[in-house]
Every structure is written in C-alpha cells, then in structure tokens.
Short mmCIF file of C-alpha atoms in Angstrom, two decimals:
data_model
loop_
_atom_site.label_atom_id
_atom_site.label_comp_id
_atom_site.label_asym_id
_atom_site.label_seq_id
_atom_site.Cartn_x
_atom_site.Cartn_y
_atom_site.Cartn_z
CA MET Q 1 0.20 0.17 0.09
CA HIS Q 2 1.50 3.34 -1.31
CA HIS Q 3 -0.21 6.98 -0.67
CA GLU Q 4 -1.17 8.86 -3.57
CA THR Q 5 1.37 11.15 -4.80
CA SER Q 6 -0.51 14.08 -6.42
CA LEU Q 7 0.81 15.17 -10.57
CA GLY Q 8 1.71 18.71 -8.85
CA ILE Q 9 4.09 17.76 -6.00
CA TRP Q 10 5.38 15.30 -9.00
CA LEU Q 11 6.27 18.30 -11.56
CA ALA Q 12 7.43 20.31 -8.74
CA PHE Q 13 10.26 17.60 -8.25
CA VAL Q 14 11.50 17.00 -10.77
CA VAL Q 15 11.80 21.12 -11.93
CA PHE Q 16 13.98 21.49 -8.02
CA ILE Q 17 16.10 18.42 -9.84
CA LEU Q 18 16.55 20.31 -13.16
CA ALA Q 19 17.24 23.33 -11.15
CA VAL Q 20 20.19 22.07 -9.10
CA LEU Q 21 21.27 20.63 -12.34
CA ALA Q 22 21.38 23.51 -14.25
CA LEU Q 23 23.30 24.99 -11.22
CA ASP Q 24 25.72 22.49 -11.04
CA LEU Q 25 26.62 22.48 -15.03
CA GLY Q 26 25.59 26.03 -15.60
CA VAL Q 27 27.21 28.07 -12.51
CA PHE Q 28 29.86 26.12 -10.58
CA HIS Q 29 31.43 23.43 -13.28
CA LYS Q 30 31.13 25.77 -15.88
CA LYS Q 31 34.96 25.84 -17.47
CA SER Q 32 35.57 22.13 -17.65
CA HIS Q 33 38.52 21.42 -14.69
CA THR Q 34 40.09 18.60 -12.60
CA VAL Q 35 37.54 18.17 -9.63
CA GLY Q 36 40.70 17.83 -6.83
CA PHE Q 37 39.21 15.83 -3.62
CA LYS Q 38 38.22 18.34 -1.01
CA GLU Q 39 35.95 19.73 -4.03
CA SER Q 40 34.60 16.11 -4.77
CA ILE Q 41 33.83 15.87 -0.91
CA ILE Q 42 32.44 19.32 -0.04
CA TRP Q 43 29.94 18.27 -3.38
CA SER Q 44 29.21 14.77 -1.97
CA GLY Q 45 28.30 16.63 1.56
CA VAL Q 46 25.92 19.01 -0.25
CA TRP Q 47 24.15 16.06 -2.22
CA ILE Q 48 23.43 14.21 1.06
CA ALA Q 49 22.47 16.78 3.29
CA LEU Q 50 19.92 17.59 -0.06
CA ALA Q 51 18.54 14.02 0.30
CA MET Q 52 18.07 13.79 4.37
CA ALA Q 53 17.24 17.72 4.20
CA PHE Q 54 14.12 15.99 1.47
CA ASN Q 55 13.86 13.05 3.60
CA VAL Q 56 12.73 15.26 6.67
CA ILE Q 57 10.15 16.94 4.29
CA ILE Q 58 8.83 13.08 4.01
CA LEU Q 59 8.85 12.46 7.98
CA PHE Q 60 6.50 15.59 8.28
CA TRP Q 61 4.61 14.90 5.61
CA ARG Q 62 3.76 11.29 5.47
CA GLY Q 63 5.11 9.86 8.88
CA GLN Q 64 7.82 7.88 10.28
CA GLU Q 65 7.72 4.41 7.99
CA ASP Q 66 7.91 6.31 4.57
CA PHE Q 67 10.97 8.03 6.14
CA MET Q 68 12.30 4.92 6.97
CA LEU Q 69 11.68 3.49 3.50
CA PHE Q 70 13.11 6.56 1.59
CA LEU Q 71 16.44 5.98 3.83
CA THR Q 72 16.63 2.27 3.08
CA GLY Q 73 16.08 2.95 -0.15
CA TYR Q 74 18.66 5.74 -1.03
CA VAL Q 75 21.27 3.68 1.44
CA ILE Q 76 20.71 0.62 -0.96
CA GLU Q 77 20.84 2.85 -4.69
CA LYS Q 78 24.00 5.12 -3.08
CA SER Q 79 26.13 1.52 -2.19
CA LEU Q 80 25.08 -0.18 -5.10
CA SER Q 81 26.33 3.04 -7.01
CA VAL Q 82 29.62 2.50 -5.11
CA ASP Q 83 30.17 -0.73 -7.24
CA ASN Q 84 29.17 1.26 -10.25
CA LEU Q 85 32.29 3.50 -9.87
CA PHE Q 86 34.75 0.92 -11.30
CA VAL Q 87 33.66 0.62 -14.08
CA PHE Q 88 33.52 4.26 -14.79
CA LEU Q 89 37.11 4.43 -13.37
CA LEU Q 90 37.68 0.82 -16.09
CA ILE Q 91 35.73 3.41 -18.63
CA PHE Q 92 37.77 6.65 -18.26
CA SER Q 93 41.82 4.56 -18.41
CA TYR Q 94 40.62 2.90 -21.13
CA PHE Q 95 39.10 6.06 -23.50
CA LYS Q 96 42.16 8.11 -21.82
CA ILE Q 97 39.59 10.69 -20.46
CA PRO Q 98 41.64 13.24 -19.00
CA ASN Q 99 40.11 14.30 -15.70
CA GLN Q 100 38.99 17.97 -16.59
CA TYR Q 101 36.93 16.27 -19.12
CA GLN Q 102 35.63 13.68 -16.65
CA HIS Q 103 33.08 15.64 -14.81
CA LYS Q 104 30.97 16.57 -18.28
CA VAL Q 105 30.58 13.41 -19.63
CA LEU Q 106 29.36 12.19 -16.06
CA PHE Q 107 27.08 14.24 -15.91
CA TYR Q 108 25.61 13.87 -19.37
CA GLY Q 109 25.73 10.30 -18.06
CA ILE Q 110 23.44 10.95 -15.14
CA LEU Q 111 21.25 12.80 -17.45
CA GLY Q 112 20.94 9.83 -19.34
CA ALA Q 113 20.30 7.65 -16.55
CA LEU Q 114 17.41 9.81 -14.85
CA VAL Q 115 14.87 9.20 -17.48
CA MET Q 116 16.77 5.50 -17.89
CA ARG Q 117 15.40 5.02 -14.17
CA ALA Q 118 12.12 6.76 -14.22
CA PHE Q 119 10.94 4.18 -17.41
CA PHE Q 120 12.80 1.66 -15.57
CA ILE Q 121 10.51 2.53 -12.12
CA TRP Q 122 7.35 3.07 -13.85
CA ALA Q 123 6.95 -0.19 -16.02
CA GLY Q 124 8.45 -2.07 -12.71
CA ILE Q 125 5.67 -0.93 -10.66
CA ALA Q 126 2.76 -0.84 -13.04
CA ILE Q 127 4.32 -4.91 -13.91
CA LEU Q 128 3.99 -5.93 -10.23
CA GLU Q 129 0.90 -3.66 -9.75
CA ASN Q 130 -1.15 -6.06 -12.46
CA PHE Q 131 1.18 -9.18 -12.36
CA ALA Q 132 1.83 -9.48 -8.38
CA TRP Q 133 3.22 -12.88 -9.68
CA VAL Q 134 6.14 -11.06 -11.16
CA ILE Q 135 7.42 -10.40 -7.87
CA TYR Q 136 8.95 -13.99 -7.34
CA ILE Q 137 10.89 -13.37 -10.66
CA PHE Q 138 12.51 -10.41 -9.52
CA GLY Q 139 13.53 -12.18 -5.99
CA ALA Q 140 14.94 -14.97 -8.04
CA PHE Q 141 16.59 -12.61 -10.49
CA LEU Q 142 18.33 -11.07 -7.68
CA LEU Q 143 19.00 -13.69 -5.49
CA PHE Q 144 20.90 -14.93 -8.84
CA SER Q 145 22.66 -11.32 -9.26
CA GLY Q 146 23.83 -11.88 -5.82
CA ILE Q 147 25.88 -15.39 -6.48
CA LYS Q 148 26.82 -13.95 -9.62
CA MET Q 149 28.58 -10.78 -7.67
CA MET Q 150 30.05 -13.20 -5.46
CA ILE Q 151 32.21 -14.41 -7.97
CA PRO Q 152 35.07 -13.31 -9.04
CA HIS Q 153 35.24 -12.06 -12.75
CA ASP Q 154 37.89 -10.13 -15.36
CA GLU Q 155 38.12 -6.34 -14.01
CA ASN Q 156 40.37 -5.03 -16.46
CA ALA Q 157 38.21 -6.46 -20.20
CA ASP Q 158 39.62 -4.79 -23.40
CA LEU Q 159 36.49 -2.51 -23.45
CA GLY Q 160 36.96 -1.87 -27.37
CA LYS Q 161 36.47 -5.55 -28.13
CA SER Q 162 32.69 -5.31 -26.77
CA TRP Q 163 29.76 -4.90 -28.72
CA VAL Q 164 28.91 -1.50 -27.09
CA VAL Q 165 31.64 0.17 -29.14
CA ARG Q 166 32.18 -1.55 -32.28
CA CYS Q 167 28.20 -1.09 -32.91
CA ALA Q 168 28.53 2.80 -32.05
CA ARG Q 169 31.82 2.46 -34.40
CA LYS Q 170 29.78 0.97 -36.96
CA VAL Q 171 26.59 3.29 -36.83
CA PHE Q 172 28.88 6.79 -36.55
CA HIS Q 173 32.38 7.66 -37.68
CA THR Q 174 34.39 8.15 -34.97
CA THR Q 175 37.64 9.94 -34.49
CA HIS Q 176 40.94 8.11 -32.17
CA GLU Q 177 41.39 12.12 -31.02
CA LEU Q 178 40.28 14.13 -28.51
CA HIS Q 179 38.69 17.14 -29.00
CA GLY Q 180 38.61 19.30 -25.60
CA ASP Q 181 35.58 18.59 -24.28
CA LYS Q 182 33.60 18.26 -27.26
CA PHE Q 183 31.50 14.83 -28.27
CA PHE Q 184 31.41 15.79 -32.06
CA CYS Q 185 33.93 17.45 -34.31
CA VAL Q 186 34.56 17.33 -38.29
CA GLU Q 187 37.46 15.91 -40.17
CA ASN Q 188 37.68 15.93 -43.87
CA GLY Q 189 34.36 17.03 -44.06
CA LYS Q 190 32.77 13.98 -41.95
CA LYS Q 191 30.84 14.94 -38.57
CA MET Q 192 32.62 12.73 -36.03
CA ILE Q 193 31.92 11.74 -32.71
CA THR Q 194 35.08 11.55 -30.31
CA PRO Q 195 36.11 9.34 -27.14
CA LEU Q 196 34.26 11.14 -25.01
CA PHE Q 197 31.26 10.57 -26.68
CA LEU Q 198 32.53 6.67 -26.73
CA ALA Q 199 32.68 7.39 -22.72
CA LEU Q 200 29.31 8.29 -22.30
CA ILE Q 201 27.57 5.87 -24.73
CA PHE Q 202 29.45 3.40 -22.01
CA VAL Q 203 28.48 5.39 -19.11
CA GLU Q 204 24.69 5.10 -20.08
CA PHE Q 205 25.16 1.03 -20.88
CA SER Q 206 27.00 0.57 -17.91
CA ASP Q 207 24.11 2.27 -16.39
CA LEU Q 208 21.37 0.72 -17.90
CA VAL Q 209 23.21 -2.81 -16.64
CA PHE Q 210 23.49 -1.39 -13.31
CA ALA Q 211 19.20 -0.07 -13.41
CA ILE Q 212 18.83 -3.92 -14.20
CA ASP Q 213 19.62 -4.62 -10.77
CA SER Q 214 19.01 -1.92 -8.37
CA ILE Q 215 15.29 -1.01 -9.34
CA PRO Q 216 14.04 -4.40 -8.76
CA ALA Q 217 16.33 -4.45 -5.28
CA ILE Q 218 14.26 -0.50 -4.00
CA ILE Q 219 11.17 -2.34 -5.57
CA GLY Q 220 11.98 -5.07 -3.04
CA ILE Q 221 11.57 -2.49 -0.33
CA THR Q 222 8.86 -0.24 -1.40
CA ASN Q 223 6.34 -0.16 -4.25
CA ASP Q 224 5.60 3.27 -3.73
CA PRO Q 225 6.69 5.10 -7.00
CA PHE Q 226 7.55 8.86 -4.94
CA LEU Q 227 9.68 6.54 -2.64
CA VAL Q 228 11.25 4.79 -5.34
CA PHE Q 229 12.01 7.48 -7.42
CA THR Q 230 12.88 10.41 -5.36
CA SER Q 231 15.35 8.03 -3.47
CA ASN Q 232 16.63 6.97 -6.43
CA VAL Q 233 17.20 10.36 -7.87
CA PHE Q 234 19.66 11.09 -4.98
CA ALA Q 235 21.40 8.53 -4.84
CA ILE Q 236 22.44 9.74 -8.60
CA LEU Q 237 22.82 12.77 -8.51
CA GLY Q 238 25.37 12.39 -5.86
CA LEU Q 239 27.65 10.19 -7.78
CA ARG Q 240 29.60 12.28 -9.79
CA SER Q 241 30.98 13.77 -6.90
CA LEU Q 242 31.48 10.43 -4.91
CA TYR Q 243 33.03 9.41 -8.05
CA PHE Q 244 36.05 12.10 -7.93
CA ALA Q 245 36.22 11.38 -3.32
CA LEU Q 246 36.43 7.32 -4.30
CA LYS Q 247 38.69 7.21 -7.09
CA GLY Q 248 41.71 8.17 -5.18
CA PHE Q 249 41.14 5.32 -2.87
CA ALA Q 250 38.99 2.77 -4.27
CA ASP Q 251 40.74 -0.49 -3.06
CA MET Q 252 39.22 0.43 0.42
CA PHE Q 253 36.14 -1.01 -0.79
CA HIS Q 254 37.31 -4.45 -1.74
CA TYR Q 255 35.44 -6.29 0.09
CA LEU Q 256 31.77 -3.45 -0.42
CA LYS Q 257 30.61 -5.97 -3.74
CA TYR Q 258 30.81 -9.11 -1.03
CA GLY Q 259 28.46 -6.64 1.27
CA LEU Q 260 26.14 -5.69 -1.93
CA ALA Q 261 26.23 -9.40 -2.80
CA VAL Q 262 24.87 -10.05 0.44
CA ILE Q 263 22.12 -7.80 0.12
CA LEU Q 264 20.85 -8.58 -3.22
CA MET Q 265 20.48 -11.83 -1.96
CA PHE Q 266 19.05 -11.12 1.28
CA ILE Q 267 16.26 -9.04 -0.69
CA GLY Q 268 16.00 -11.58 -3.48
CA VAL Q 269 15.02 -14.45 -0.62
CA LYS Q 270 13.04 -11.08 1.25
CA MET Q 271 10.52 -11.19 -2.11
CA LEU Q 272 10.56 -14.96 -2.86
CA ILE Q 273 9.02 -15.59 0.39
CA VAL Q 274 6.27 -12.58 0.68
CA LYS Q 275 3.40 -14.40 0.43
CA TRP Q 276 4.42 -16.46 3.77
CA TYR Q 277 6.26 -13.40 5.98
CA HIS Q 278 6.37 -9.90 5.94
CA MET Q 279 9.85 -8.66 6.76
CA PRO Q 280 9.14 -5.30 9.61
CA ILE Q 281 10.88 -2.48 7.63
CA ALA Q 282 12.91 -1.63 11.04
CA ALA Q 283 14.67 -5.36 10.54
CA THR Q 284 15.43 -4.82 6.81
CA MET Q 285 17.10 -1.36 8.05
CA GLY Q 286 18.99 -3.38 10.16
CA VAL Q 287 20.96 -5.93 7.64
CA ILE Q 288 21.51 -3.62 5.58
CA PHE Q 289 22.95 -1.42 7.41
CA SER Q 290 25.12 -4.16 9.39
CA VAL Q 291 26.18 -5.61 6.18
CA LEU Q 292 27.09 -2.57 4.64
CA LEU Q 293 29.06 -1.69 7.92
CA ILE Q 294 30.73 -4.89 7.83
CA SER Q 295 31.82 -5.12 4.52
CA VAL Q 296 33.43 -1.79 4.76
CA LEU Q 297 35.18 -2.05 7.85
CA VAL Q 298 36.77 -5.15 6.64
CA SER Q 299 37.78 -3.81 3.48
CA ILE Q 300 39.43 -1.30 5.70
CA TYR Q 301 41.13 -4.06 7.98
CA MET Q 302 42.32 -5.78 4.81
CA LYS Q 303 43.74 -3.00 3.59
CA LYS Q 304 45.82 -2.51 6.60
CA LYS Q 305 47.01 -5.65 6.94
CA ASN Q 306 48.04 -6.03 3.84
CA GLY Q 307 49.80 -2.67 3.78
CA SER Q 308 51.88 -3.94 7.08
CA GLU Q 309 52.61 -7.14 5.42
CA THR Q 310 54.32 -5.02 2.36
CA VAL Q 311 56.08 -3.08 4.58
CA SER Q 312 57.60 -5.34 6.42
#
C-alpha cells in the first residue's frame, strides 16, 4: 500500500531537480576543470545533505515509516552505485579521458540515467501491480545477481572488443583524437564522434545494466513510485562527486561488492517469501546497514593488514 502523490508534487520535484542540475553545470562547473578531492568531498556532502533535508520533509509529510523506507532505498542505491564507480574508472582509463573532462561525461551520463530510471521504475511498479506473481521473478533475479556478484571476474576487460563500442563505431564515424570537451567534431568534411562521446555511450550502457539490478532491489523494499524515484534520483545526483572522492582510494572498498551481493540475495529471498512472511522495515534496515558496515570495516582492516605485510 502506498500514498497517492499528486501530479503537482511530481512536477515540483522534477523542476527542483532540473534547477539543481542547471546550477551544477551552468554555474559551478561551467568551465572544464579537474575536480579535486576537497571539492568532491564538499559536493558529496551537499548532495547527501539535500537528500536528508528532503527526507525530513517526507517525515513531517508522510510519517516515520515512509521516512525509513526512503532512507533504506537511498542507502541501497548509494551503496550499489559505488560498485558502478569502478566501471567508470575502467571506462575513463580505456578511452584516456583527462580528469578535467570526466565531470562533463558523468553529468550527461547521469541526465540520461535519470530518464532511464524513471522508465524502469514506472514499468517495474506497473508490472507488479498488474501481475503480482512477477515479484517472485524479481526475487529470483536478485538472488541470482547476488550469487553472480560473489564470483570473481576479470576487472580489466578490453572495452574495445565489447559489442557496445563495435556497434557505436559501425553507426557513427569515430575519431581516436580528443577535441577538448567536445562530443562531436568535423574531420575531412565528415561529422564524427570523439572518444568523449564513446565514453558517454559506455557510461549510459553501464547504468542501464546497473539499473536492472538496482530497481528490483529498491522495489523489494517499497513499491511506492514516489519514494522509489526520489531516493533513486538523490542517490544518482551525488554519484559524480562520489566518483571523484573515491577514485583516489578505490581499494578501500574492495570487499564492499561482497556486502552488496549479500544484500541483493537478502532482498531476493525477502521477495520470494513475501507471501508467507513480511519482514518489518526496521529489521530490513538493520540487516542492510549491518552488512554494509561489516563489508566496509573488513575492507579497511584488510587494506591495513596487507599494507603492513608489504612494509615488513
């Protein structure tokens, strides 16, 4: 059961997000520059503060249960997005995108991600409301995704051999040269796409793949479209700042993906047994927060342990 949210509130939220994005790119990041650690930490704080302020509004407007549902959804999406940041690192290093142009790629990538998310959320909730049995498919899929995440795989795949790049190079004329922060250029009278645009295509595709896991995960917590969409949006908005803050010490989160795998499996099981047992939101939150905390602490401990072994 979820609250009906009026069209006016939906429109007000979308206008607010578009205004924040316009400020971000049009004022604060008008010129391409390398985003430093200090700047990224400040911006990460701003996005988290905005999300928490919005959640306080939800607390007074809708009550404690929706406040907890938004918070849980936001934490799940934020945590899963950390795993996606490592894919961004791989994309930028493969296409040799300089630091000062990465923000622009991520900005437009996130704009595209918001549109895709809106569609996925609408489709997912509409399917569930009309075909309740689909929750078992979602649950089985999350269980499978969690198990798959546990299995080690090649972190240094050659992106040039992927079908995404091969298709893009068949559809568009491509140049191997960067043209500043331009997505398109003209060479020998032909309009071409630059490596910056190829990187953007890959960022969009990686978010599409990432959404296939994350949307069922959050729908497993709540099927309220407004809570699912808003928690998703706030988690995605802070993704760029988080990327620049984390890329310096990515190995600090080495074991986080195992924690995320456990969370996906947990939500999968929760969806599979929903007919017989409906877990209270407080218990769900407790499991998710505990698993995340343990995986981050294990990552930090193992990094220190390996570092001391290297020194000795």
